[in-house]
CSV table of C-alpha atoms (C1' of nucleotides) in Angstrom, one decimal:
chain,number,residue,atom,x,y,z
A,1,MET,CA,48.5,114.2,65.5
A,2,THR,CA,49.5,113.8,69.0
A,3,LYS,CA,46.6,116.5,70.2
A,4,ASP,CA,44.0,115.6,68.0
A,5,LYS,CA,43.8,112.2,69.0
A,6,ILE,CA,44.1,113.1,73.0
A,7,LEU,CA,40.7,115.2,71.8
A,8,ASP,CA,39.1,112.8,70.3
A,9,THR,CA,39.3,110.0,73.0
A,10,ALA,CA,38.6,112.4,75.5
A,11,GLU,CA,35.1,113.2,73.9
A,12,ARG,CA,34.4,110.2,73.4
A,13,LEU,CA,35.3,108.5,77.1
A,14,PHE,CA,33.6,111.7,78.4
A,15,ALA,CA,30.8,111.3,77.0
A,16,ASP,CA,30.6,107.6,77.4
A,17,GLN,CA,31.6,107.8,81.1
A,18,GLY,CA,31.3,111.2,82.4
A,19,VAL,CA,34.0,113.6,82.7
A,20,ASP,CA,34.8,112.9,86.8
A,21,ALA,CA,35.0,109.0,85.9
A,22,THR,CA,37.2,109.1,83.0
A,23,SER,CA,40.6,109.2,84.3
A,24,LEU,CA,43.5,110.9,82.3
A,25,ARG,CA,45.4,107.7,82.4
A,26,GLN,CA,42.6,106.3,80.5
A,27,ILE,CA,42.3,108.7,78.0
A,28,VAL,CA,46.1,108.4,77.3
A,29,ALA,CA,46.0,104.9,77.4
A,30,GLU,CA,43.1,104.4,74.2
A,31,ALA,CA,44.8,107.7,72.5
A,32,ARG,CA,48.2,105.7,72.6
A,33,VAL,CA,49.9,109.2,73.9
A,34,ASN,CA,52.0,110.0,76.5
A,35,LEU,CA,50.2,110.6,80.1
A,36,ALA,CA,52.6,114.0,80.4
A,37,ALA,CA,51.1,115.1,76.9
A,38,VAL,CA,47.9,116.0,78.3
A,39,HIS,CA,49.6,118.4,80.4
A,40,TYR,CA,52.0,119.5,77.6
A,41,TYR,CA,48.9,120.5,75.1
A,42,PHE,CA,46.1,121.4,77.7
A,43,ARG,CA,47.6,122.1,80.9
A,44,SER,CA,44.9,120.3,83.1
A,45,LYS,CA,41.6,117.9,82.7
A,46,GLU,CA,39.5,121.0,83.0
A,47,ALA,CA,41.0,122.8,80.4
A,48,LEU,CA,40.8,119.9,78.3
A,49,LEU,CA,37.2,119.9,78.8
A,50,ASP,CA,37.1,123.5,77.8
A,51,ALA,CA,38.9,122.4,74.2
A,52,VAL,CA,36.6,119.7,73.4
A,53,ILE,CA,33.8,121.3,73.9
A,54,LEU,CA,34.5,124.2,72.3
A,55,ARG,CA,36.1,122.1,69.4
A,56,LYS,CA,32.4,121.7,68.5
A,57,LEU,CA,30.3,124.2,70.2
A,58,ALA,CA,31.8,127.3,67.3
A,59,ALA,CA,29.7,125.3,65.0
A,60,VAL,CA,26.7,124.9,66.6
A,61,ASN,CA,26.3,128.7,67.6
A,62,ARG,CA,26.9,129.0,64.0
A,63,GLU,CA,24.2,127.1,63.2
A,64,ARG,CA,21.8,128.8,65.2
A,65,MET,CA,22.3,131.8,64.6
A,66,ALA,CA,22.3,131.2,60.8
A,67,LEU,CA,18.8,129.5,61.4
A,68,LEU,CA,17.6,132.2,63.4
A,69,ASP,CA,18.6,135.0,60.9
A,70,ARG,CA,16.5,132.8,58.2
A,71,PHE,CA,13.6,132.7,60.2
A,72,GLU,CA,13.6,136.5,60.7
A,73,ARG,CA,14.2,137.0,58.0
A,74,GLU,CA,11.2,134.3,56.8
A,75,ALA,CA,8.7,136.2,59.7
A,76,GLY,CA,10.1,139.8,57.8
A,77,GLY,CA,11.2,141.0,61.4
A,78,ARG,CA,10.7,139.5,64.5
A,79,ALA,CA,10.6,135.1,64.6
A,80,SER,CA,8.0,133.6,66.9
A,81,VAL,CA,8.8,131.7,70.2
A,82,GLU,CA,8.6,128.8,68.2
A,83,ARG,CA,11.0,129.6,65.4
A,84,VAL,CA,13.1,131.0,68.1
A,85,LEU,CA,13.2,128.0,70.1
A,86,GLU,CA,13.6,126.1,67.3
A,87,ALA,CA,16.8,127.9,66.1
A,88,PHE,CA,18.4,127.3,69.4
A,89,ILE,CA,17.6,123.9,69.8
A,90,ALA,CA,17.3,122.1,66.5
A,91,PRO,CA,21.3,122.7,65.7
A,92,THR,CA,22.4,120.3,68.8
A,93,TRP,CA,20.2,117.6,67.5
A,94,ALA,CA,21.6,117.6,63.9
A,95,VAL,CA,24.9,117.3,65.9
A,96,LYS,CA,23.4,114.1,67.5
A,97,ASP,CA,23.0,112.4,64.7
A,98,ARG,CA,26.7,112.4,64.0
A,99,HIS,CA,28.5,112.9,67.4
A,100,PRO,CA,25.8,111.3,69.4
A,101,GLN,CA,28.3,110.9,72.7
A,102,PHE,CA,29.3,114.5,72.3
A,103,VAL,CA,25.5,115.4,72.9
A,104,LYS,CA,25.2,113.7,75.8
A,105,LEU,CA,28.2,115.4,77.2
A,106,MET,CA,26.7,118.9,76.5
A,107,GLY,CA,23.6,117.8,77.8
A,108,ARG,CA,25.5,116.7,81.2
A,109,LEU,CA,27.5,120.2,81.0
A,110,HIS,CA,24.0,122.0,80.4
A,111,ALA,CA,22.9,121.0,83.4
A,112,GLU,CA,26.0,121.3,86.2
A,113,GLY,CA,25.9,125.1,84.9
A,114,PHE,CA,29.1,124.7,82.7
A,115,MET,CA,27.6,125.0,79.8
A,116,LEU,CA,26.6,128.5,79.9
A,117,ARG,CA,29.8,129.5,81.7
A,118,LEU,CA,31.1,128.4,78.4
A,119,MET,CA,28.8,130.6,76.3
A,120,LYS,CA,29.1,133.7,78.5
A,121,GLU,CA,33.1,133.3,78.2
A,122,HIS,CA,33.1,132.7,74.6
A,123,PHE,CA,29.9,133.6,72.7
A,124,GLN,CA,28.6,136.3,74.6
A,125,ASP,CA,27.1,137.4,71.2
A,126,VAL,CA,25.0,134.2,70.7
A,127,LEU,CA,23.4,135.1,74.0
A,128,ASP,CA,22.5,138.9,73.7
A,129,ARG,CA,21.3,137.9,70.2
A,130,PHE,CA,18.7,134.6,71.3
A,131,LEU,CA,17.6,136.7,74.5
A,132,GLU,CA,16.4,139.4,72.1
A,133,ALA,CA,15.0,137.1,69.8
A,134,PHE,CA,13.4,135.9,72.9
A,135,HIS,CA,11.8,139.1,74.2
A,136,CYS,CA,11.0,140.4,70.8
A,137,SER,CA,8.8,137.1,70.3
A,138,MET,CA,7.3,137.7,73.9
A,139,PRO,CA,7.4,141.6,73.9
A,140,GLU,CA,4.4,141.5,76.3
A,141,THR,CA,6.2,139.3,78.8
A,142,GLU,CA,8.6,141.6,81.7
A,143,TRP,CA,12.2,140.1,81.3
A,144,GLU,CA,12.2,138.3,85.2
A,145,GLU,CA,9.2,135.9,83.8
A,146,LEU,CA,10.4,135.4,80.5
A,147,LEU,CA,14.0,134.9,82.0
A,148,TRP,CA,12.7,132.0,83.9
A,149,ARG,CA,10.9,130.6,81.0
A,150,ILE,CA,14.2,129.7,79.3
A,151,HIS,CA,15.9,129.2,82.7
A,152,PHE,CA,13.6,126.2,82.4
A,153,THR,CA,14.0,125.7,78.5
A,154,VAL,CA,17.4,125.3,79.7
A,155,GLY,CA,16.6,122.6,81.8
A,156,ALA,CA,14.4,120.4,79.9
A,157,MET,CA,16.8,120.8,76.7
A,158,ALA,CA,19.8,119.6,78.5
A,159,HIS,CA,18.1,117.0,80.7
A,160,THR,CA,16.9,115.8,76.9
A,161,LEU,CA,19.9,116.0,75.1
A,162,ARG,CA,21.7,113.5,77.9
A,163,GLY,CA,19.9,110.8,76.7
A,164,ALA,CA,18.2,108.0,78.7
A,165,PRO,CA,14.8,108.7,79.1
A,166,GLU,CA,14.2,107.0,82.2
A,167,VAL,CA,10.6,107.9,82.9
A,168,HIS,CA,9.7,105.4,79.8
A,169,VAL,CA,11.7,102.8,81.9
A,170,ALA,CA,10.1,103.5,85.0
A,171,ALA,CA,6.9,103.2,83.4
A,172,GLY,CA,7.7,100.0,81.7
A,173,ARG,CA,7.8,101.1,78.6
A,174,LYS,CA,10.6,101.7,75.7
A,175,PRO,CA,10.1,105.2,73.6
A,176,GLY,CA,9.5,104.8,70.3
A,177,TYR,CA,10.2,108.5,69.0
A,178,SER,CA,13.3,109.3,66.6
A,179,PRO,CA,15.0,112.3,67.8
A,180,GLN,CA,13.5,114.1,65.4
A,181,ARG,CA,9.9,113.6,66.7
A,182,VAL,CA,11.4,114.4,70.3
A,183,SER,CA,13.1,117.5,69.4
A,184,GLN,CA,9.8,118.5,67.8
A,185,SER,CA,7.8,117.7,70.7
A,186,LEU,CA,9.8,119.6,73.0
A,187,VAL,CA,9.8,122.6,71.1
A,188,ASP,CA,6.0,122.4,71.0
A,189,PHE,CA,5.6,121.3,74.3
A,190,LEU,CA,8.3,124.6,75.6
A,191,ALA,CA,6.8,126.8,73.2
A,192,ALA,CA,3.3,126.3,75.2
A,193,GLY,CA,4.7,126.8,78.2
A,194,PHE,CA,6.3,130.4,76.6
A,195,ARG,CA,2.6,131.4,75.6
A,196,ALA,CA,1.3,130.8,78.6
A,197,PRO,CA,-0.5,134.1,80.5
A,198,VAL,CA,1.5,135.0,83.4
A,199,ARG,CA,-0.1,134.7,86.4
A,200,VAL,CA,-1.1,137.1,88.9
A,201,VAL,CA,-0.3,136.6,92.4
A,202,GLU,CA,-0.1,138.8,95.2
A,203,GLU,CA,2.8,138.0,97.5
A,204,LYS,CA,2.7,137.7,100.9
B,1,MET,CA,26.1,110.1,117.1
B,2,THR,CA,28.7,109.4,115.1
B,3,LYS,CA,26.4,108.1,112.2
B,4,ASP,CA,24.6,110.8,112.1
B,5,LYS,CA,27.4,113.3,112.2
B,6,ILE,CA,28.5,112.2,109.1
B,7,LEU,CA,25.1,111.9,107.1
B,8,ASP,CA,24.5,115.8,108.6
B,9,THR,CA,27.8,117.0,107.5
B,10,ALA,CA,28.0,114.8,103.9
B,11,GLU,CA,24.3,116.5,103.0
B,12,ARG,CA,25.9,119.9,103.6
B,13,LEU,CA,29.2,119.7,101.6
B,14,PHE,CA,27.8,117.2,99.1
B,15,ALA,CA,25.0,120.2,98.1
B,16,ASP,CA,27.4,122.9,98.6
B,17,GLN,CA,30.4,121.4,96.9
B,18,GLY,CA,29.2,118.6,94.7
B,19,VAL,CA,29.9,114.9,95.7
B,20,ASP,CA,32.8,114.6,93.3
B,21,ALA,CA,34.4,117.5,94.8
B,22,THR,CA,33.8,116.4,98.1
B,23,SER,CA,36.1,114.0,99.6
B,24,LEU,CA,35.7,111.8,102.5
B,25,ARG,CA,38.2,113.3,104.1
B,26,GLN,CA,37.0,116.8,104.2
B,27,ILE,CA,34.1,115.1,106.0
B,28,VAL,CA,35.3,113.4,108.6
B,29,ALA,CA,37.6,116.1,109.2
B,30,GLU,CA,34.6,118.6,110.1
B,31,ALA,CA,32.4,115.9,111.5
B,32,ARG,CA,35.4,115.0,114.1
B,33,VAL,CA,35.6,111.6,113.3
B,34,ASN,CA,37.4,108.7,111.8
B,35,LEU,CA,38.0,108.0,108.2
B,36,ALA,CA,37.5,104.6,108.8
B,37,ALA,CA,34.4,105.2,110.4
B,38,VAL,CA,32.7,106.0,106.9
B,39,HIS,CA,33.7,102.9,105.8
B,40,TYR,CA,32.1,101.2,108.7
B,41,TYR,CA,28.9,102.6,108.9
B,42,PHE,CA,28.5,103.4,104.9
B,43,ARG,CA,31.1,100.5,103.0
B,44,SER,CA,31.5,103.2,100.4
B,45,LYS,CA,31.1,107.0,99.2
B,46,GLU,CA,28.7,106.1,97.1
B,47,ALA,CA,26.7,104.4,99.6
B,48,LEU,CA,27.1,107.2,102.2
B,49,LEU,CA,25.2,109.4,99.4
B,50,ASP,CA,22.0,107.3,99.1
B,51,ALA,CA,21.6,107.2,102.7
B,52,VAL,CA,21.7,110.8,102.9
B,53,ILE,CA,19.1,111.2,100.2
B,54,LEU,CA,16.8,108.6,101.0
B,55,ARG,CA,16.6,109.9,104.8
B,56,LYS,CA,14.8,113.2,103.0
B,57,LEU,CA,13.6,112.0,100.1
B,58,ALA,CA,11.2,109.6,101.9
B,59,ALA,CA,9.4,112.6,103.6
B,60,VAL,CA,8.8,114.3,100.3
B,61,ASN,CA,7.3,111.6,98.8
B,62,ARG,CA,4.6,111.1,101.9
B,63,GLU,CA,4.1,114.7,101.6
B,64,ARG,CA,4.1,114.2,97.9
B,65,MET,CA,1.1,111.4,98.1
B,66,ALA,CA,-1.1,113.3,100.8
B,67,LEU,CA,-0.5,116.4,98.2
B,68,LEU,CA,-2.1,114.1,95.5
B,69,ASP,CA,-4.7,112.7,97.8
B,70,ARG,CA,-6.1,115.8,99.0
B,71,PHE,CA,-6.1,117.6,95.5
B,72,GLU,CA,-8.0,114.4,93.9
B,73,ARG,CA,-11.0,114.4,96.4
B,74,GLU,CA,-10.9,118.2,96.4
B,75,ALA,CA,-11.7,117.7,92.4
B,76,GLY,CA,-13.9,114.4,93.4
B,77,GLY,CA,-11.9,112.2,90.8
B,78,ARG,CA,-9.2,113.2,88.7
B,79,ALA,CA,-6.7,116.0,89.3
B,80,SER,CA,-5.9,118.7,87.0
B,81,VAL,CA,-2.3,118.2,85.2
B,82,GLU,CA,-1.5,121.4,87.1
B,83,ARG,CA,-2.8,120.2,90.4
B,84,VAL,CA,-0.5,116.9,89.4
B,85,LEU,CA,2.4,119.1,89.0
B,86,GLU,CA,2.2,121.1,91.7
B,87,ALA,CA,1.9,118.0,94.2
B,88,PHE,CA,4.9,116.5,92.5
B,89,ILE,CA,6.7,119.5,92.3
B,90,ALA,CA,5.8,121.9,95.7
B,91,PRO,CA,6.6,119.3,98.3
B,92,THR,CA,10.8,119.5,97.1
B,93,TRP,CA,9.8,123.7,97.7
B,94,ALA,CA,8.8,123.5,100.9
B,95,VAL,CA,12.2,121.3,101.8
B,96,LYS,CA,13.7,124.5,100.0
B,97,ASP,CA,13.4,126.6,103.3
B,98,ARG,CA,14.6,124.4,106.0
B,99,HIS,CA,17.0,122.4,103.6
B,100,PRO,CA,18.2,124.5,100.9
B,101,GLN,CA,21.1,122.3,100.3
B,102,PHE,CA,19.8,119.1,100.4
B,103,VAL,CA,17.1,120.7,97.6
B,104,LYS,CA,20.8,121.6,96.1
B,105,LEU,CA,21.7,118.7,95.9
B,106,MET,CA,18.5,116.7,94.8
B,107,GLY,CA,18.5,118.8,92.1
B,108,ARG,CA,22.0,118.0,90.7
B,109,LEU,CA,21.1,114.0,91.5
B,110,HIS,CA,17.5,114.5,89.0
B,111,ALA,CA,19.8,115.9,86.8
B,112,GLU,CA,22.9,113.2,86.5
B,113,GLY,CA,19.8,110.0,86.3
B,114,PHE,CA,20.6,109.1,90.2
B,115,MET,CA,17.1,110.3,91.6
B,116,LEU,CA,14.6,108.4,89.2
B,117,ARG,CA,17.2,105.0,90.2
B,118,LEU,CA,16.5,105.7,93.7
B,119,MET,CA,12.9,106.1,93.3
B,120,LYS,CA,12.5,103.1,91.0
B,121,GLU,CA,14.4,101.0,93.6
B,122,HIS,CA,12.9,102.5,96.7
B,123,PHE,CA,9.6,104.3,95.5
B,124,GLN,CA,8.1,102.2,92.7
B,125,ASP,CA,4.7,103.1,93.8
B,126,VAL,CA,5.1,107.2,94.3
B,127,LEU,CA,6.0,106.8,90.7
B,128,ASP,CA,2.9,104.4,89.5
B,129,ARG,CA,0.8,106.7,91.4
B,130,PHE,CA,1.4,110.2,89.2
B,131,LEU,CA,2.2,108.4,86.5
B,132,GLU,CA,-1.6,107.0,86.6
B,133,ALA,CA,-2.6,110.8,87.7
B,134,PHE,CA,-0.5,112.4,85.0
B,135,HIS,CA,-2.7,109.6,82.5
B,136,CYS,CA,-5.8,110.9,84.3
B,137,SER,CA,-5.6,114.9,83.7
B,138,MET,CA,-4.7,114.0,80.2
B,139,PRO,CA,-6.7,110.6,79.1
B,140,GLU,CA,-6.5,111.8,75.5
B,141,THR,CA,-2.6,112.2,75.4
B,142,GLU,CA,-0.9,109.1,74.3
B,143,TRP,CA,1.6,107.1,76.3
B,144,GLU,CA,4.5,108.1,74.5
B,145,GLU,CA,3.5,111.4,74.5
B,146,LEU,CA,2.9,111.7,78.0
B,147,LEU,CA,6.0,110.5,79.2
B,148,TRP,CA,8.2,112.5,77.1
B,149,ARG,CA,6.4,115.3,78.3
B,150,ILE,CA,7.1,114.2,81.9
B,151,HIS,CA,10.8,113.8,81.1
B,152,PHE,CA,10.8,117.6,79.9
B,153,THR,CA,9.3,118.5,83.3
B,154,VAL,CA,11.6,116.3,84.8
B,155,GLY,CA,14.7,118.6,83.2
B,156,ALA,CA,12.9,121.4,83.7
B,157,MET,CA,12.5,120.7,87.5
B,158,ALA,CA,15.7,119.5,88.0
B,159,HIS,CA,17.3,122.6,86.9
B,160,THR,CA,14.9,124.7,88.9
B,161,LEU,CA,15.9,123.3,92.1
B,162,ARG,CA,20.2,122.9,91.7
B,163,GLY,CA,19.5,126.7,92.2
B,164,ALA,CA,21.7,129.7,90.4
B,165,PRO,CA,19.3,130.8,87.6
B,166,GLU,CA,22.5,131.6,85.1
B,167,VAL,CA,20.4,133.0,82.3
B,168,HIS,CA,19.9,136.0,84.6
B,169,VAL,CA,23.5,136.6,85.2
B,170,ALA,CA,24.1,136.2,81.6
B,171,ALA,CA,21.4,138.7,81.1
B,172,GLY,CA,22.6,140.9,83.2
B,173,ARG,CA,20.1,141.4,85.7
B,174,LYS,CA,19.6,139.8,89.2
B,175,PRO,CA,16.6,137.4,89.2
B,176,GLY,CA,13.5,138.9,91.8
B,177,TYR,CA,11.5,136.1,92.6
B,178,SER,CA,10.7,134.5,95.6
B,179,PRO,CA,11.0,131.0,95.6
B,180,GLN,CA,7.5,130.3,95.8
B,181,ARG,CA,7.1,132.7,93.0
B,182,VAL,CA,10.0,130.8,91.0
B,183,SER,CA,7.9,127.2,91.8
B,184,GLN,CA,4.3,128.9,90.6
B,185,SER,CA,6.2,130.3,87.2
B,186,LEU,CA,7.6,126.7,86.8
B,187,VAL,CA,3.7,125.4,87.6
B,188,ASP,CA,2.4,126.8,85.3
B,189,PHE,CA,4.9,126.9,82.4
B,190,LEU,CA,4.5,123.0,82.2
B,191,ALA,CA,0.9,122.6,82.8
B,192,ALA,CA,0.6,125.1,79.5
B,193,GLY,CA,3.6,122.5,77.6
B,194,PHE,CA,1.0,119.9,78.9
B,195,ARG,CA,-1.9,120.9,77.2
B,196,ALA,CA,-0.5,122.0,74.0
B,197,PRO,CA,-2.1,120.4,71.4
B,198,VAL,CA,0.2,117.6,70.1
B,199,ARG,CA,1.1,118.1,66.5
B,200,VAL,CA,0.6,115.6,64.1
B,201,VAL,CA,3.5,114.6,62.2
B,202,GLU,CA,4.7,112.4,58.9
B,203,GLU,CA,7.7,110.7,60.1
B,204,LYS,CA,10.0,110.7,56.6
C,1,DG,C1',58.8,122.3,69.6
C,2,DT,C1',57.3,117.2,70.6
C,3,DC,C1',56.8,114.0,73.6
C,4,DT,C1',58.4,110.5,77.4
C,5,DA,C1',60.0,109.1,82.3
C,6,DT,C1',59.2,109.3,86.6
C,7,DA,C1',58.0,111.4,91.0
C,8,DC,C1',54.6,114.1,94.0
C,9,DT,C1',49.7,114.6,96.6
C,10,DG,C1',45.7,113.6,97.8
C,11,DA,C1',41.8,110.8,96.9
C,12,DG,C1',38.9,106.5,98.2
C,13,DA,C1',39.3,101.5,100.0
C,14,DT,C1',40.8,97.9,103.3
C,15,DA,C1',42.8,94.9,107.1
C,16,DG,C1',44.0,94.5,111.5
C,17,DA,C1',44.9,96.2,116.3
C,18,DC,C1',43.0,97.8,119.9
D,1,DG,C1',33.0,100.0,117.4
D,2,DT,C1',36.7,102.9,116.6
D,3,DC,C1',40.9,104.1,114.7
D,4,DT,C1',46.0,103.0,112.9
D,5,DA,C1',48.2,101.9,108.7
D,6,DT,C1',48.5,100.7,104.3
D,7,DC,C1',47.5,99.8,99.4
D,8,DT,C1',46.0,101.9,94.7
D,9,DC,C1',45.1,104.6,91.7
D,10,DA,C1',43.5,109.8,90.3
D,11,DG,C1',45.2,114.3,88.9
D,12,DT,C1',49.3,116.9,88.8
D,13,DA,C1',54.1,119.0,88.4
D,14,DT,C1',59.0,118.8,86.4
D,15,DA,C1',63.6,117.4,84.3
D,16,DG,C1',65.0,115.8,80.0
D,17,DA,C1',65.3,113.1,75.4
D,18,DC,C1',64.8,113.7,71.0
DNA sequence: GTCTATACTGAGATAGAC
DNA sequence: GTCTATCTCAGTATAGAC
């Protein structure tokens, strides 16, 4: 089908080259469809990108919710920060095994604030659920501080999803961790960050 | 001077709208210079971007090195992770006071892997110095794990520099921290992450 | 309903006149 | 050094074939 051919090809090219660097003409050439078909099915390049993401994001979010359900059940109530982080992060890595390019793309879009826009428009329930779970796992921490820590988390996650650990290269080393190991290190790193005591400051 | 007018205007527009969304035509219109002048002085849009960044990055890196020097002197040798993080992160926020748009731009470019490329090409000495300082502050931690934690750090920093804490908005709250407070929370959060014990794993 | 051919506008790049 | 003119290619839009 024409529509799916466009979606598949766009997903691959967007992830490999970036959205701006990919022209609609390249997409339709590789998908062997006509240029105007894009406009017919999606109206614009931006709307095509939305469709590409939404197609997969729905599944990721279902998995996130299911994991959080399980963790809360196992804990008999509120899940620990580690578990909440894992429920949010792990599903993206699970996708990575089967669709590495898509995950790269998600990383890029997270970093551009695009991802949260989509989440807010289409998955506000997931957003609310995880905000609540974070809050329950850290009931002592004030919302303002908690939200900043979530903000830092999104940044670290997005950057890691994007792939290419340039720091290793800059240090003259090859990264040796498996994707699962990276995900684990990330969760441990972030959980420790969440558990850090909030510094008392006198603002001047 | 024509060249500086182009640099100033490009910096402002790149930061406000993003690089791709900013056309050279818009830059030359606002700078009141001719379109071809950009190609005469900079050869391409990409090279113009390099020039915009390098103009300010040099100063930031000098400040980073100076801070690290001071912290190591004060500690009588190796600085703590907190101090190393502060030496790396604080100078970017110091710039933010005077050039908020430029910092937004740096955040964007960090997230795109562009920043590390520039650092590697023009400031490998700064890179080496900080890698060494991180290593000295965490001598027990293996390089592989340490570099990943630095990778997470860059992600969190880049995302935070980019401004716009969308998470707060998604949660229906207004962020109330001052920039200094955000920088502090970030350093505390990351330092705790660095200090997290490395999980022992049996890879399967 | 689907899809194609084709045209329109605006982008970055370049050559050459002054 | 600076600017005009022009080239190519991008995203978008529309009319109409099947």
